[in-house]
Every structure is written in structure tokens, then in C-alpha cells.
PDB file of C-alpha atoms in Angstrom:
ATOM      1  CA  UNK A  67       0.000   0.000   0.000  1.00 95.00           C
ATOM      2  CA  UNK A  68       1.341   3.259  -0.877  1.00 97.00           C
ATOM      3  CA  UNK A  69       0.943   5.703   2.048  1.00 98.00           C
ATOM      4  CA  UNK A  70       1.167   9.473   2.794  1.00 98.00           C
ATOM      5  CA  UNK A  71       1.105  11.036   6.321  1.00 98.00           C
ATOM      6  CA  UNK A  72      -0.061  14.395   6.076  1.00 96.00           C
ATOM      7  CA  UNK A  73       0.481  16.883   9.167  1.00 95.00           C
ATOM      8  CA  UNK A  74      -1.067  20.388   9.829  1.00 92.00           C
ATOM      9  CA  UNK A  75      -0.790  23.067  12.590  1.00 86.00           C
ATOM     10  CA  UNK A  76      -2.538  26.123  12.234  1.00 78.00           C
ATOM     11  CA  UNK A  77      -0.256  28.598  14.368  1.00 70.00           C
ATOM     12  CA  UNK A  78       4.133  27.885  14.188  1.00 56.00           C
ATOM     13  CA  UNK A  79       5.680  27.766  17.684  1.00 52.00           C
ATOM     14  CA  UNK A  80       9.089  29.223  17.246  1.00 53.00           C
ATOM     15  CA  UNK A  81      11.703  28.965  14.364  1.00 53.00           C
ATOM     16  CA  UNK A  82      11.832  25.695  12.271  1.00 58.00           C
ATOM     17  CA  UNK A  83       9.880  22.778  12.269  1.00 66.00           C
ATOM     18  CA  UNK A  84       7.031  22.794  15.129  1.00 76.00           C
ATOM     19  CA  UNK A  85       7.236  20.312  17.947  1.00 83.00           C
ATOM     20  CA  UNK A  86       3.818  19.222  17.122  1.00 86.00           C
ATOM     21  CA  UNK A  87       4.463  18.491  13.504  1.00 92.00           C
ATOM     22  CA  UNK A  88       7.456  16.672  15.406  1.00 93.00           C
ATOM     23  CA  UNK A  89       5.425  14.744  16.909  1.00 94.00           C
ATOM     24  CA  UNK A  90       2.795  14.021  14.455  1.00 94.00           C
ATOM     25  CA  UNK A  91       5.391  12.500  11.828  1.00 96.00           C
ATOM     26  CA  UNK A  92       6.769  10.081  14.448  1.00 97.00           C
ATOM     27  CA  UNK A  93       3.216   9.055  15.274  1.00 97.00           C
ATOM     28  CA  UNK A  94       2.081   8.741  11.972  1.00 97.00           C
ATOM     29  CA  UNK A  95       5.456   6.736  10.455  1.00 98.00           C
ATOM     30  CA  UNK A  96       4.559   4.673  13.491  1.00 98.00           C
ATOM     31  CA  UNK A  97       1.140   3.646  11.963  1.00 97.00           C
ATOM     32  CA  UNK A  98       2.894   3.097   8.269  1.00 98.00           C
ATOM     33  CA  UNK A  99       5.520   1.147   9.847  1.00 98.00           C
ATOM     34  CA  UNK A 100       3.712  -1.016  11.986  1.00 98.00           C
ATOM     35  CA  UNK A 101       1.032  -1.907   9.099  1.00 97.00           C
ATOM     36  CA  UNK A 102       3.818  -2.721   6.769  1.00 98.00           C
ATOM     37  CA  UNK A 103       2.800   0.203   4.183  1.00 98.00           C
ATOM     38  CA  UNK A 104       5.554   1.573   2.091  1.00 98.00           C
ATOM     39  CA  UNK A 105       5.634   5.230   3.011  1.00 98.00           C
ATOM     40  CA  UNK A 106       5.949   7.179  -0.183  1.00 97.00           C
ATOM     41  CA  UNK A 107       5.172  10.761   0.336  1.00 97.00           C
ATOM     42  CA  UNK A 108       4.899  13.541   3.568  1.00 98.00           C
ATOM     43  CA  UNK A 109       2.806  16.553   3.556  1.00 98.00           C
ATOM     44  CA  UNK A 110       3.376  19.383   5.657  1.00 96.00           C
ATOM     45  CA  UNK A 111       1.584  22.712   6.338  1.00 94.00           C
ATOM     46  CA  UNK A 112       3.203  24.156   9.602  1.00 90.00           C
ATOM     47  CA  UNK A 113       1.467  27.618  10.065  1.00 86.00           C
ATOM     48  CA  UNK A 114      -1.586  27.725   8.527  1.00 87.00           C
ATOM     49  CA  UNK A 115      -4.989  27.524   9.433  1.00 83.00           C
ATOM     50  CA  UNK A 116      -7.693  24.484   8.438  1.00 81.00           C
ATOM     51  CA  UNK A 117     -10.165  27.087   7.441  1.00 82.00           C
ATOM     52  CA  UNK A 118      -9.178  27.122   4.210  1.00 83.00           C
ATOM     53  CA  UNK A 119      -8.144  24.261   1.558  1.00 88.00           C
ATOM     54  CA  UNK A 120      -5.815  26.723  -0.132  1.00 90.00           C
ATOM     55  CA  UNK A 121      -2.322  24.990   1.653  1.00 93.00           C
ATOM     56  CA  UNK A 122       0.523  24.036  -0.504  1.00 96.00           C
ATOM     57  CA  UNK A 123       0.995  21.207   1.685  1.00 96.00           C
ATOM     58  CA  UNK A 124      -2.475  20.143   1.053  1.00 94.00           C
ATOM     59  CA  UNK A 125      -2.862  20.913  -2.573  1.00 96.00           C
ATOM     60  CA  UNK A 126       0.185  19.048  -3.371  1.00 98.00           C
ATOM     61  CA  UNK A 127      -1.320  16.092  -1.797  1.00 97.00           C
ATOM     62  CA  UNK A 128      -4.186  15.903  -3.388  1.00 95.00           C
ATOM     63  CA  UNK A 129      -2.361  16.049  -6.551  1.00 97.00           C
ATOM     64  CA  UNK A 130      -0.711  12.762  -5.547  1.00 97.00           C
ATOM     65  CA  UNK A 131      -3.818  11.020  -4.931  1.00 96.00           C
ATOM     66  CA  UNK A 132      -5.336  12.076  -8.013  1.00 97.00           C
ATOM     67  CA  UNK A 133      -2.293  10.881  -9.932  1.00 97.00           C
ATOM     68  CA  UNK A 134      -2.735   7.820  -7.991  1.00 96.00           C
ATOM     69  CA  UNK A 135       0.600   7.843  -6.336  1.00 96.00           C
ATOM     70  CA  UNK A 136      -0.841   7.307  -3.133  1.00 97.00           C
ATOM     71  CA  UNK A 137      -3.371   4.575  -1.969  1.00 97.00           C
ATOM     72  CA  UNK A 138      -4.067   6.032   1.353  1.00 97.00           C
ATOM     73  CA  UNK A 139      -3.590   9.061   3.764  1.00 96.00           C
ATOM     74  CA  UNK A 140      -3.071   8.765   7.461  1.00 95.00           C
ATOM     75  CA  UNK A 141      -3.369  11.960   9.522  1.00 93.00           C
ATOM     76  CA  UNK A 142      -3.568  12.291  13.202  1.00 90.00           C
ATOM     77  CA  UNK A 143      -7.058  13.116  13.624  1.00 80.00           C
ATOM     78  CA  UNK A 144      -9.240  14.931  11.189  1.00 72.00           C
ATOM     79  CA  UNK A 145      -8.704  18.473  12.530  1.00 69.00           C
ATOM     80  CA  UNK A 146      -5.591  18.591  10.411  1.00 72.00           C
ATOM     81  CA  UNK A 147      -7.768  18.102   7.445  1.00 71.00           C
ATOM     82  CA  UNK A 148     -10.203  20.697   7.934  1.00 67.00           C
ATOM     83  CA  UNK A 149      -9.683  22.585  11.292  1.00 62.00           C
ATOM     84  CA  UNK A 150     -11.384  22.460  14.241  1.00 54.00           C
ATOM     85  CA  UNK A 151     -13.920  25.015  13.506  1.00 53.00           C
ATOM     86  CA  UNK A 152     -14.723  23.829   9.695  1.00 55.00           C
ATOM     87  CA  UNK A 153     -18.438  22.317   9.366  1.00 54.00           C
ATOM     88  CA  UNK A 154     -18.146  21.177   5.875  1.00 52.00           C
ATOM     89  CA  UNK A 155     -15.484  19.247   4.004  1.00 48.00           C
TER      90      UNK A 155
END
């Protein structure tokens, strides 16, 4: 199975890399790892908010799926998807 992790936070917490999107990669190659899926792509939006689809980190993922390069997508709950305050997908 061809797997993506993709990991969102809306608000950075300091220079480089947040510690949640730290923590979200190790948790999500975790779950690839552990169901034997070959991880093939990540996606990363550090910074910006789920209110809006417009994320390069997002767009550029759903170019892979539509290209069929990836089979699945595992993110750490759906809130990195589409925000916490988002009532349609």
C-alpha cells in the first residue's frame, strides 16, 4: 500500500519545524511502519490555518492522490484536514 502522512498546525511555535508536527510525523510513520505500508510521500503545512483548503501542503497532496501515487492518507485526527472550527469538508 502506498501511504502518505499528512500533518497540519494552524499557528508555528518558534523557528523551524514545530514540535507538534514533530510529533505528528513520528506518530504517523509509526502507523505506516507497523502496518507494513511503504511510506511514499509527507505533507506538511506548519502555520496555517484548516479554514481554508488553499495549503501548498495540502494541494500538493491531493495532486498525488489524483495521480494515484498514493493509496491512502493517514493523519492524526481529522482536525488537520479541515480545522477544528470547519463544518463542511
Amino acid at each position: 500500500m502506498q501511504a502518505a502522512i499528512y500533518m497540519r498546525l494552524s499557528r508555528e511555535d518558534g523557528e523551524g519545524e514545530s514540535e507538534s508536527i514533530q510529533t505528528q510525523r513520528t506518530l504517523l510513520q509509526k502507523e505506516v511502519k507497523s502496518r507494513g505500508w511503504c511510506l511514499i510521500g509527507e505533507y506538511i503545512d506548519d502555520g496555517y490555518s484548516g479554514l481554508t483548503f488553499n495549503r501548498p501542503g495540502f494541494q500538493a497532496l491531493c495532486r498525488a492522490v489524483e495521480e494515484k501515487k498514493v493509496q491512502v492518507v493517514l493523519v492524526k485526527d481529522y482536525c488537520a484536514i479541515i480545522g477544528l472550527n470547519q463544518k463542511d469538508l
